[in-house]
Every structure is written in C-alpha cells, then in structure tokens.
Amino acid sequence: CSSFDTAGTVLIHQYKYNFQALRGRWDVYMLQESGFGGRITAAMACHSSIKHPFEEATRILQVANSPYEEDHATNRNTQKTWDGRVLVVNRYDWGEDYYGEAEDGITVGEETLMGDGQRNSRWLVDYAQVMETMENSDDDVEEDWVYSGRGVRLVIFGEYIFGRFGLTEDHSAVQSFLMFSADTQLSKCCLQNDPTPNRFVYVPLTPEQRHSEKLADGSYLGYEWLRRSTADPEFFQNLVPPLGVESMIPLSEIQSILQRVNPKVTGIVEPQLQPEVLQLLNETMGVWIQSLGNKAETIESKDDLLKAALPNAYGPNQKHIHAQILKKFNNSDCTPLTTDSDMVHKVVPAGSKVWRFLTMDQVGRGMMYLLEEILELAGNCALDNGRNMLVPSDIRIAIINDEQFCEENLNRSQVFWPPDMVVTGQ
C-alpha cells in the first residue's frame, strides 16, 4: 500500500512492501556518463537470470524514470508501476549515514550546514548470511559484508539518491535494482564496458512523441497532479455537481480571449481536448454564477449583494480580484462575455433575485475578467511546458495555484476534480 503527501517541494512517500530478492548470484554494472571524464553516476544490479541488463534498465526507466528527466513517467508507486513491475524509492524514502560513510572515506556530495557531507552509497548484501554474522559475531559486520564477498557497496557521484527495484514477472521477488542520483543524466549514461558504444539507457522522446503520449495516457487532463491535493476530505463532499452548461461560452470566445491575453499560445486549444476544455471552463464559470445567485437570495439591495459577494473590493488591496470585478460591474464600457443566456438562466433562473440587482451584461463583464485572468495564467503554464496550445491541466493548475481563484470557488465543480476524488450521493 502507499500514500502521498507534500512538504515544501518534496513528495513524501509512505509505503509498505516486503519483497525477497531472487536467490543466487547478482552482478553489478556501473553506469557511466559519456563525456565529463566518464563519471560513474548510477549503478545497476541484476540477478544472474537477467541476461540483458541493458534491456532491464531501459524497461525500468520507461515505467519510473528519474524525476529530473523530461520523460519521467512517474515518481510514485501506483497501479501503473505495479503493472510495470517497478518499486519506486525516492530521495527521502531512506535514511542517511553521514558519520559511517565519512569513516569509510566517502565524502562526495552536498555539504550540510553541520559540515557532514550527504554521501551517496548503498549496501547490497546477502540477508541470510548477514543475519547469521550478526548473531554469531561482535565484529563490525559492515566491513565483513564486503570484504568476505557477501555484499557490495555501491557508490555514485551526486546528491539525492533514488532507487528503482525491478520485480519478476509474477511480482513475487526482486530481480534487479537501479540506483541513481539527482546528478545522474540518464540520457547520457551507458553501461560501463558495454560492447555497443553510446547505447544510452534512456533516450528522450521528441516533442511530437511526448505530446502524442500525453494525449494517449490522459496526462493532459491534470488528474494525477490534482491527486496530490491535501484538501480536507469535507471539501470533496461539498462540490457542485455538473450544471450541464458546457455550451454557455462558445469555443470561439475562449480562443479569442486567449489570443488577446497570451498571444504566444498560437495553437490556442488542443483540438483533441476541446470538449474537455469547454466543459471545464463553462462549469467553472457556472459555479461562480451560481454562487452569486445563492448569495442574492438572502439579500435585499444591490449594495448588500456586492458587499457579500465581493467583500475584498472595499479593502486597501485594490488589486484583489474582488476590486477588479466590481470595476467591471460598474464600467459599462467594458465588453461583456458572449454567452448563451439560456445556459446562464439554467444555472440562475430568470426569476432569481440576482437579476433584480445585476444585469446580464454586468455578470458577463465579471466573467470576462475572470476568464482573462485564468487563460493568461493557463497560457503561461502551457508555454512553461513547451507547448503552444492549451490543455485542461493548464487550466486546473492555473486555478488551484491561485488562492484568490480558490476563494471564489472556481475549484468547486465536480468536473474540476478526478472522478475518483469526488464524493457523490450526499
């Protein structure tokens, strides 16, 4: 079993596994970088039954590559890694032995504030013989592991250690172990003494291949990223069900706004994901309109509604989105968003009290402002990821990373979240 959380920039990874290694002889292969003087920056250990260690290394990296490589697949233990027969170990999933390594002369690595180097080594030992040694000897068993030939110590260059255990076909045992660091450039690494020159264990995908792969595996929806959310479980019990307003704002209007606020996104919206983008943005705006309508039901004047819906508009921070929305409400020169009024009234009926206080154009101007802000940030996200077109994950990331958007309930639609995170039937 496994669970995930975050602490700063670090993914905290809790898991419980207990695998035996295949019995017999194990062979160790060092991975050497081409260039840079042929540094040893990774190591591969395989049971003797693995006849092609290079293929085993590439198989593992296709499932769970280094998180520092562009095509890293995953850095967590998931159903995909289980199906791919890989057990993932990340940089803080195991302890460090600064003092023990210093005594052994292993000093390369990042220096801490205490002056203790973050060393980069791991033991591979024969478990049964080590247990026997510990039971029958008071000597330093660490030295005995290596010098008696019953173990090996892997030392690689660089900081932060990562491990990938390769499992047998039936998932019953470990058959291989790949160890690398944050300093390892796997796209430049070959097995040391490989008779085939320049055979790298990882070959990066082309931008076109990467795009096609992410379209096929659903990465562009952004669900895996959202599953790392640490929101209170109660949050997911109070999401707004789909409103059925995916055609409220036409695609042409969305693309026109995006082109205006972020012209570098020349491809506009990824064609294969246009329905998902339309639904996500329309449902998000629908939740915002619904929130206005709900607040208006207990209000008796326009001023009271504006203070209830946009409380931060009256504070010192005039850059707050509430202040900006209020300006749009009050400025008739601003162009309102083009919407299907029937769809708007599907969310907030024509007889709702909100329409006594606000016109359709005023609400449309508020929606225009919100969409401009969302699409500008989403466009930046696309560009940061080397794309010139928008996908749903860009929108989800833009909203969830903006505290004010979340305060406006723009992340409150069930459509926003992965289906398995949504609690229904409440």
Coordinates of C-alpha atoms in Angstrom, one line a residue:
C1 CA 0.0 0.0 0.0
S2 CA 1.2 3.6 -0.5
S3 CA 0.1 7.1 0.3
F4 CA 1.3 10.5 -0.7
D5 CA 1.7 14.0 0.8
T6 CA 3.8 17.0 0.2
A7 CA 6.2 19.0 2.3
G8 CA 7.6 22.1 0.5
T9 CA 9.0 20.9 -2.8
V10 CA 9.4 17.3 -1.6
L11 CA 6.9 14.5 -2.2
I12 CA 6.5 12.5 1.0
H13 CA 6.1 8.9 0.0
Q14 CA 4.8 6.3 2.6
Y15 CA 4.6 2.7 1.6
K16 CA 4.8 -0.8 3.0
Y17 CA 6.3 -3.6 0.9
N18 CA 8.3 -6.6 1.8
F19 CA 9.9 -8.4 -1.2
Q20 CA 12.5 -11.1 -1.2
A21 CA 15.4 -10.9 -3.7
L22 CA 16.0 -13.8 -6.0
R23 CA 18.5 -16.2 -4.6
G24 CA 21.8 -16.8 -6.3
R25 CA 24.5 -14.7 -7.9
W26 CA 23.9 -11.0 -8.5
D27 CA 26.0 -9.0 -10.9
V28 CA 26.7 -5.2 -10.6
Y29 CA 27.1 -2.9 -13.6
M30 CA 28.1 0.7 -13.2
L31 CA 26.5 3.3 -15.4
Q32 CA 29.0 5.8 -16.9
E33 CA 28.3 9.2 -18.4
S34 CA 29.6 9.8 -21.9
G35 CA 31.9 12.9 -21.7
F36 CA 32.7 14.6 -18.4
G37 CA 35.6 12.1 -18.0
G38 CA 33.3 9.1 -17.9
R39 CA 31.9 9.7 -14.4
I40 CA 30.1 6.9 -12.6
T41 CA 26.8 8.4 -11.7
A42 CA 24.5 5.3 -11.4
A43 CA 24.6 1.6 -10.7
M44 CA 22.6 -1.4 -11.9
A45 CA 22.5 -4.7 -10.0
C46 CA 20.8 -7.8 -11.6
H47 CA 20.2 -11.4 -10.7
S48 CA 22.2 -13.7 -12.9
S49 CA 19.0 -14.8 -14.6
I50 CA 18.8 -11.4 -16.2
K51 CA 20.7 -12.0 -19.4
H52 CA 20.3 -8.5 -20.8
P53 CA 20.9 -5.9 -18.1
F54 CA 20.7 -3.0 -20.6
E55 CA 17.1 -4.0 -21.5
E56 CA 16.2 -4.4 -17.9
A57 CA 17.5 -0.8 -17.1
T58 CA 15.5 0.7 -20.1
R59 CA 12.4 -1.3 -19.0
I60 CA 12.6 0.2 -15.5
L61 CA 13.1 3.7 -16.7
Q62 CA 10.2 3.5 -19.1
V63 CA 8.0 2.9 -16.0
A64 CA 9.7 5.2 -13.5
N65 CA 12.5 7.4 -14.8
S66 CA 14.4 10.0 -12.8
P67 CA 12.1 12.9 -11.8
Y68 CA 14.8 15.2 -13.2
E69 CA 14.4 13.8 -16.8
E70 CA 11.7 15.2 -19.0
D71 CA 10.1 11.9 -19.7
H72 CA 10.0 10.7 -16.1
A73 CA 6.7 8.7 -16.3
T74 CA 6.1 8.6 -12.5
N75 CA 7.9 9.1 -9.2
R76 CA 5.4 7.3 -7.1
N77 CA 4.2 3.8 -6.5
T78 CA 0.9 3.5 -8.4
Q79 CA -1.0 0.8 -10.2
K80 CA 1.0 1.7 -13.3
T81 CA 4.3 1.0 -11.5
W82 CA 2.9 -2.3 -10.1
D83 CA 1.7 -3.3 -13.6
G84 CA 5.1 -2.3 -14.9
R85 CA 6.9 -4.4 -12.2
V86 CA 8.8 -1.5 -10.7
L87 CA 9.1 -0.4 -7.0
V88 CA 9.9 3.3 -6.6
V89 CA 12.2 4.6 -3.9
N90 CA 12.7 8.4 -3.8
R91 CA 15.3 10.6 -2.2
Y92 CA 13.8 10.9 1.3
D93 CA 12.4 7.3 1.4
W94 CA 15.5 6.0 3.1
G95 CA 17.9 7.3 5.7
E96 CA 21.4 8.6 5.5
D97 CA 24.5 7.5 7.5
Y98 CA 26.8 10.6 7.3
Y99 CA 29.2 9.5 10.0
G100 CA 29.5 5.9 8.9
E101 CA 30.2 7.0 5.3
A102 CA 32.7 9.6 6.4
E103 CA 34.7 7.0 8.3
D104 CA 34.8 4.9 5.1
G105 CA 36.2 7.8 3.2
I106 CA 33.0 8.5 1.2
T107 CA 32.8 12.3 1.1
V108 CA 31.4 13.5 -2.2
G109 CA 28.0 15.1 -2.2
E110 CA 26.2 18.1 -0.8
E111 CA 27.6 19.6 2.4
T112 CA 25.1 20.3 5.1
L113 CA 25.2 23.2 7.5
M114 CA 26.8 20.9 10.1
G115 CA 29.7 20.1 7.7
D116 CA 28.6 16.5 7.2
G117 CA 28.6 15.5 3.6
Q118 CA 25.5 13.9 2.0
R119 CA 27.2 10.8 0.8
N120 CA 25.9 8.6 -1.9
S121 CA 26.2 4.9 -1.2
R122 CA 24.1 1.9 -0.6
W123 CA 24.8 -1.6 0.6
L124 CA 23.6 -4.7 -1.3
V125 CA 24.1 -7.7 1.0
D126 CA 23.1 -11.4 1.4
Y127 CA 20.4 -11.1 4.0
A128 CA 20.6 -14.6 5.4
Q129 CA 24.4 -14.5 5.8
V130 CA 24.4 -11.1 7.4
M131 CA 21.8 -12.2 9.9
E132 CA 24.0 -15.2 10.7
T133 CA 27.0 -12.9 11.1
M134 CA 25.2 -10.6 13.4
E135 CA 24.1 -13.5 15.6
N136 CA 27.5 -15.1 15.9
S137 CA 29.9 -12.2 15.9
D138 CA 30.5 -8.9 17.7
D139 CA 32.7 -7.6 14.9
D140 CA 31.9 -4.8 12.6
V141 CA 29.5 -6.6 10.3
E142 CA 29.5 -3.8 7.7
E143 CA 33.1 -4.5 6.8
D144 CA 32.5 -8.2 6.8
W145 CA 29.7 -7.9 4.3
V146 CA 32.0 -6.5 1.6
Y147 CA 35.4 -8.0 2.4
S148 CA 34.1 -11.5 2.8
G149 CA 32.5 -11.3 -0.7
R150 CA 28.9 -11.5 0.7
G151 CA 27.9 -8.0 -0.3
V152 CA 28.8 -4.9 -2.3
R153 CA 28.8 -1.2 -1.6
L154 CA 27.6 1.0 -4.5
V155 CA 29.0 4.5 -4.6
I156 CA 27.9 7.0 -7.2
F157 CA 28.5 10.7 -7.6
G158 CA 26.0 13.4 -6.9
E159 CA 23.4 14.3 -4.3
Y160 CA 20.0 12.8 -3.5
I161 CA 19.7 9.1 -4.0
F162 CA 16.9 7.4 -6.0
G163 CA 16.2 3.6 -6.4
R164 CA 14.1 1.5 -8.7
F165 CA 13.6 -2.2 -7.9
G166 CA 12.7 -4.4 -10.8
L167 CA 10.2 -7.2 -10.0
T168 CA 9.9 -10.6 -11.5
E169 CA 7.1 -11.4 -14.0
D170 CA 4.8 -12.8 -11.2
H171 CA 5.7 -9.9 -8.8
S172 CA 6.9 -12.4 -6.2
A173 CA 10.5 -11.2 -5.9
V174 CA 13.1 -8.5 -6.8
Q175 CA 15.3 -9.3 -9.8
S176 CA 17.1 -6.0 -10.3
F177 CA 18.0 -2.7 -8.7
L178 CA 18.8 0.6 -10.4
M179 CA 20.3 3.4 -8.3
F180 CA 20.9 6.9 -9.4
S181 CA 21.1 10.4 -8.0
A182 CA 19.8 13.9 -8.8
D183 CA 23.1 14.5 -10.6
T184 CA 22.7 11.5 -12.9
Q185 CA 21.9 12.3 -16.5
L186 CA 20.4 9.0 -17.6
S187 CA 20.1 10.2 -21.2
K188 CA 23.9 10.3 -21.3
C189 CA 24.5 7.1 -19.4
C190 CA 25.7 3.8 -20.8
L191 CA 26.6 0.5 -19.0
Q192 CA 30.3 0.6 -18.3
N193 CA 32.3 -1.6 -20.8
D194 CA 29.2 -2.1 -23.0
P195 CA 30.5 -3.5 -26.3
T196 CA 27.9 -1.4 -28.1
P197 CA 29.1 2.2 -27.9
N198 CA 26.9 5.1 -27.0
R199 CA 23.9 2.9 -26.1
F200 CA 22.1 5.1 -23.6
V201 CA 19.7 3.6 -21.1
Y202 CA 17.2 6.4 -21.7
V203 CA 16.5 8.2 -25.0
P204 CA 14.3 11.3 -24.6
L205 CA 11.2 11.5 -26.7
T206 CA 10.8 14.1 -29.4
P207 CA 8.4 16.9 -28.6
E208 CA 5.9 15.3 -31.1
Q209 CA 6.2 11.9 -29.4
R210 CA 5.9 13.4 -26.0
H211 CA 2.7 15.2 -27.0
S212 CA 1.1 12.1 -28.5
E213 CA 2.0 10.0 -25.5
K214 CA 0.4 12.5 -23.1
L215 CA -2.7 12.8 -25.2
A216 CA -3.0 9.0 -25.1
D217 CA -2.3 8.4 -21.4
G218 CA -4.5 11.2 -20.1
S219 CA -1.7 13.3 -18.6
Y220 CA -3.1 16.5 -20.1
L221 CA -6.2 16.3 -18.0
G222 CA -4.1 17.1 -15.0
Y223 CA -5.8 14.4 -12.8
E224 CA -2.5 12.9 -11.5
W225 CA -1.4 16.4 -10.4
L226 CA -4.6 17.0 -8.6
R227 CA -4.5 13.7 -6.8
R228 CA -1.6 15.1 -4.7
S229 CA -4.1 17.6 -3.2
T230 CA -4.1 17.8 0.6
A231 CA -7.5 19.4 0.8
D232 CA -9.8 18.4 3.7
P233 CA -12.0 15.4 2.9
E234 CA -15.0 17.5 3.7
F235 CA -14.1 19.7 0.7
F236 CA -14.8 16.9 -1.7
Q237 CA -18.2 16.2 -0.1
N238 CA -19.4 19.7 -1.0
L239 CA -18.5 20.1 -4.6
V240 CA -21.1 21.3 -7.1
P241 CA -22.5 18.6 -9.4
P242 CA -22.2 19.2 -13.2
L243 CA -24.5 22.0 -14.3
G244 CA -24.8 20.9 -17.9
V245 CA -23.6 24.3 -19.3
E246 CA -20.7 23.2 -21.5
S247 CA -22.0 25.4 -24.3
M248 CA -22.6 28.5 -22.3
I249 CA -19.4 30.2 -23.5
P250 CA -18.6 29.3 -27.1
L251 CA -15.1 28.0 -28.1
S252 CA -14.6 30.9 -30.4
E253 CA -15.0 33.3 -27.5
I254 CA -12.5 31.4 -25.3
Q255 CA -9.9 31.3 -28.1
S256 CA -10.4 35.0 -28.8
I257 CA -9.7 35.8 -25.2
L258 CA -6.6 33.5 -25.0
Q259 CA -5.2 35.1 -28.2
R260 CA -5.6 38.5 -26.7
V261 CA -4.2 37.9 -23.2
N262 CA -1.5 35.4 -24.3
P263 CA -0.7 35.7 -28.0
K264 CA 2.3 33.4 -27.7
V265 CA -0.1 30.5 -27.4
T266 CA -0.5 30.3 -31.1
G267 CA -2.1 26.9 -31.2
I268 CA -5.0 28.1 -29.0
V269 CA -6.7 24.9 -27.6
E270 CA -5.5 21.4 -28.4
P271 CA -8.1 20.1 -30.9
Q272 CA -8.5 16.6 -29.3
L273 CA -9.2 18.1 -25.9
Q274 CA -11.6 21.0 -26.9
P275 CA -14.7 19.3 -25.4
E276 CA -12.9 18.9 -22.1
V277 CA -11.6 22.5 -22.1
L278 CA -15.1 23.8 -22.9
Q279 CA -16.7 21.8 -20.2
L280 CA -14.1 22.7 -17.6
L281 CA -14.3 26.5 -18.2
N282 CA -18.0 26.6 -18.6
E283 CA -18.7 24.6 -15.4
T284 CA -16.2 26.7 -13.6
M285 CA -18.0 29.9 -14.6
G286 CA -21.3 28.3 -13.9
V287 CA -20.3 27.7 -10.3
W288 CA -19.3 31.3 -10.0
I289 CA -22.7 32.5 -11.3
Q290 CA -24.5 30.0 -9.1
S291 CA -22.6 31.5 -6.1
L292 CA -23.8 35.0 -7.0
G293 CA -27.4 33.7 -7.3
N294 CA -27.3 31.9 -3.9
K295 CA -26.0 35.0 -2.1
A296 CA -28.7 37.2 -3.7
E297 CA -31.5 35.0 -2.3
T298 CA -31.0 36.4 1.3
I299 CA -30.1 40.0 0.2
E300 CA -32.4 43.0 -0.2
S301 CA -30.3 45.5 -2.0
K302 CA -27.6 45.7 -4.7
D303 CA -25.1 47.3 -2.3
D304 CA -25.6 44.5 0.2
L305 CA -25.1 41.9 -2.6
L306 CA -21.9 43.4 -3.8
K307 CA -20.5 43.6 -0.2
A308 CA -21.5 40.0 0.3
A309 CA -20.2 38.7 -3.0
L310 CA -17.1 40.9 -3.2
P311 CA -16.1 41.8 0.4
N312 CA -12.4 42.4 -0.5
A313 CA -13.4 45.1 -3.1
Y314 CA -13.8 47.5 -0.2
G315 CA -10.4 47.0 1.4
P316 CA -7.0 48.5 0.8
N317 CA -5.9 46.0 -1.8
Q318 CA -7.4 47.3 -5.0
K319 CA -5.5 44.6 -7.0
H320 CA -7.7 41.9 -5.4
I321 CA -9.9 40.2 -7.9
H322 CA -13.0 41.4 -6.0
A323 CA -11.9 45.0 -6.6
Q324 CA -11.4 44.3 -10.3
I325 CA -14.7 42.5 -10.7
L326 CA -16.5 45.4 -9.0
K327 CA -14.9 47.8 -11.5
K328 CA -16.1 45.6 -14.4
F329 CA -19.6 45.6 -13.0
N330 CA -19.6 49.4 -12.8
N331 CA -17.9 50.1 -16.1
S332 CA -20.4 49.9 -19.0
D333 CA -17.6 50.5 -21.5
C334 CA -16.1 47.0 -20.7
T335 CA -17.1 44.4 -23.2
P336 CA -19.2 41.6 -21.6
L337 CA -18.5 38.0 -22.3
T338 CA -20.5 36.5 -25.1
T339 CA -22.7 33.8 -23.5
D340 CA -25.8 31.7 -24.2
S341 CA -28.4 33.4 -22.0
D342 CA -30.5 30.3 -21.8
M343 CA -27.5 28.4 -20.4
V344 CA -26.9 31.2 -17.8
H345 CA -30.6 31.0 -16.8
K346 CA -30.2 27.3 -16.5
V347 CA -27.8 28.0 -13.6
V348 CA -29.6 31.0 -12.2
P349 CA -33.3 31.2 -13.4
A350 CA -34.6 34.4 -14.9
G351 CA -36.8 34.9 -11.9
S352 CA -33.9 34.8 -9.4
K353 CA -33.4 37.8 -7.1
V354 CA -29.8 38.3 -8.5
W355 CA -31.3 39.7 -11.7
R356 CA -33.0 42.4 -9.7
F357 CA -29.6 43.7 -8.7
L358 CA -27.3 42.9 -11.6
T359 CA -27.8 42.8 -15.4
M360 CA -26.8 40.0 -17.7
D361 CA -24.1 42.4 -19.1
Q362 CA -22.7 43.1 -15.7
V363 CA -22.4 39.4 -14.9
G364 CA -20.9 38.9 -18.3
R365 CA -18.2 41.6 -17.6
G366 CA -17.3 39.9 -14.4
M367 CA -17.0 36.6 -16.2
M368 CA -14.9 38.2 -18.9
Y369 CA -12.4 39.4 -16.3
L370 CA -12.2 36.0 -14.6
L371 CA -11.7 34.2 -17.9
E372 CA -9.0 36.7 -19.0
E373 CA -7.1 36.0 -15.7
I374 CA -7.5 32.3 -15.9
L375 CA -6.5 32.0 -19.5
E376 CA -3.5 34.3 -19.2
L377 CA -2.1 32.1 -16.4
A378 CA -3.1 28.8 -18.1
G379 CA -1.3 30.1 -21.3
N380 CA 1.8 30.7 -19.2
C381 CA 1.6 27.2 -17.9
A382 CA 1.4 25.8 -21.4
L383 CA 4.4 27.8 -22.5
D384 CA 6.4 26.8 -19.4
N385 CA 5.8 23.2 -20.5
G386 CA 7.0 23.7 -24.1
R387 CA 3.5 23.8 -25.7
N388 CA 1.9 26.4 -27.8
M389 CA -1.6 25.2 -27.2
L390 CA -3.9 24.9 -24.1
V391 CA -4.9 21.7 -22.4
P392 CA -7.2 21.1 -19.4
S393 CA -4.2 20.6 -17.0
D394 CA -3.1 24.2 -17.7
I395 CA -6.5 25.5 -16.5
R396 CA -6.6 23.3 -13.4
I397 CA -3.1 24.3 -12.4
A398 CA -3.7 28.0 -13.0
I399 CA -6.8 27.9 -10.8
I400 CA -5.6 25.7 -8.0
N401 CA -2.3 27.6 -7.7
D402 CA -4.1 30.9 -7.2
E403 CA -5.5 31.5 -3.7
Q404 CA -8.0 34.1 -4.8
F405 CA -9.4 31.9 -7.5
C406 CA -10.0 29.2 -5.0
E407 CA -11.6 31.7 -2.6
E408 CA -14.0 32.4 -5.4
N409 CA -15.0 28.7 -5.6
L410 CA -13.5 28.3 -9.1
N411 CA -12.3 24.9 -8.0
R412 CA -15.6 23.8 -6.5
S413 CA -17.1 22.0 -9.5
Q414 CA -17.1 18.2 -9.5
V415 CA -15.9 18.5 -13.1
F416 CA -12.7 20.1 -11.9
W417 CA -11.6 17.0 -10.0
P418 CA -10.8 13.4 -10.9
P419 CA -14.0 11.3 -10.7
D420 CA -12.4 9.0 -8.1
M421 CA -11.9 12.0 -5.7
V422 CA -15.5 13.3 -6.0
V423 CA -17.9 12.2 -3.2
T424 CA -21.4 11.9 -4.6
G425 CA -24.8 11.0 -3.1
Q426 CA -24.5 13.3 -0.1

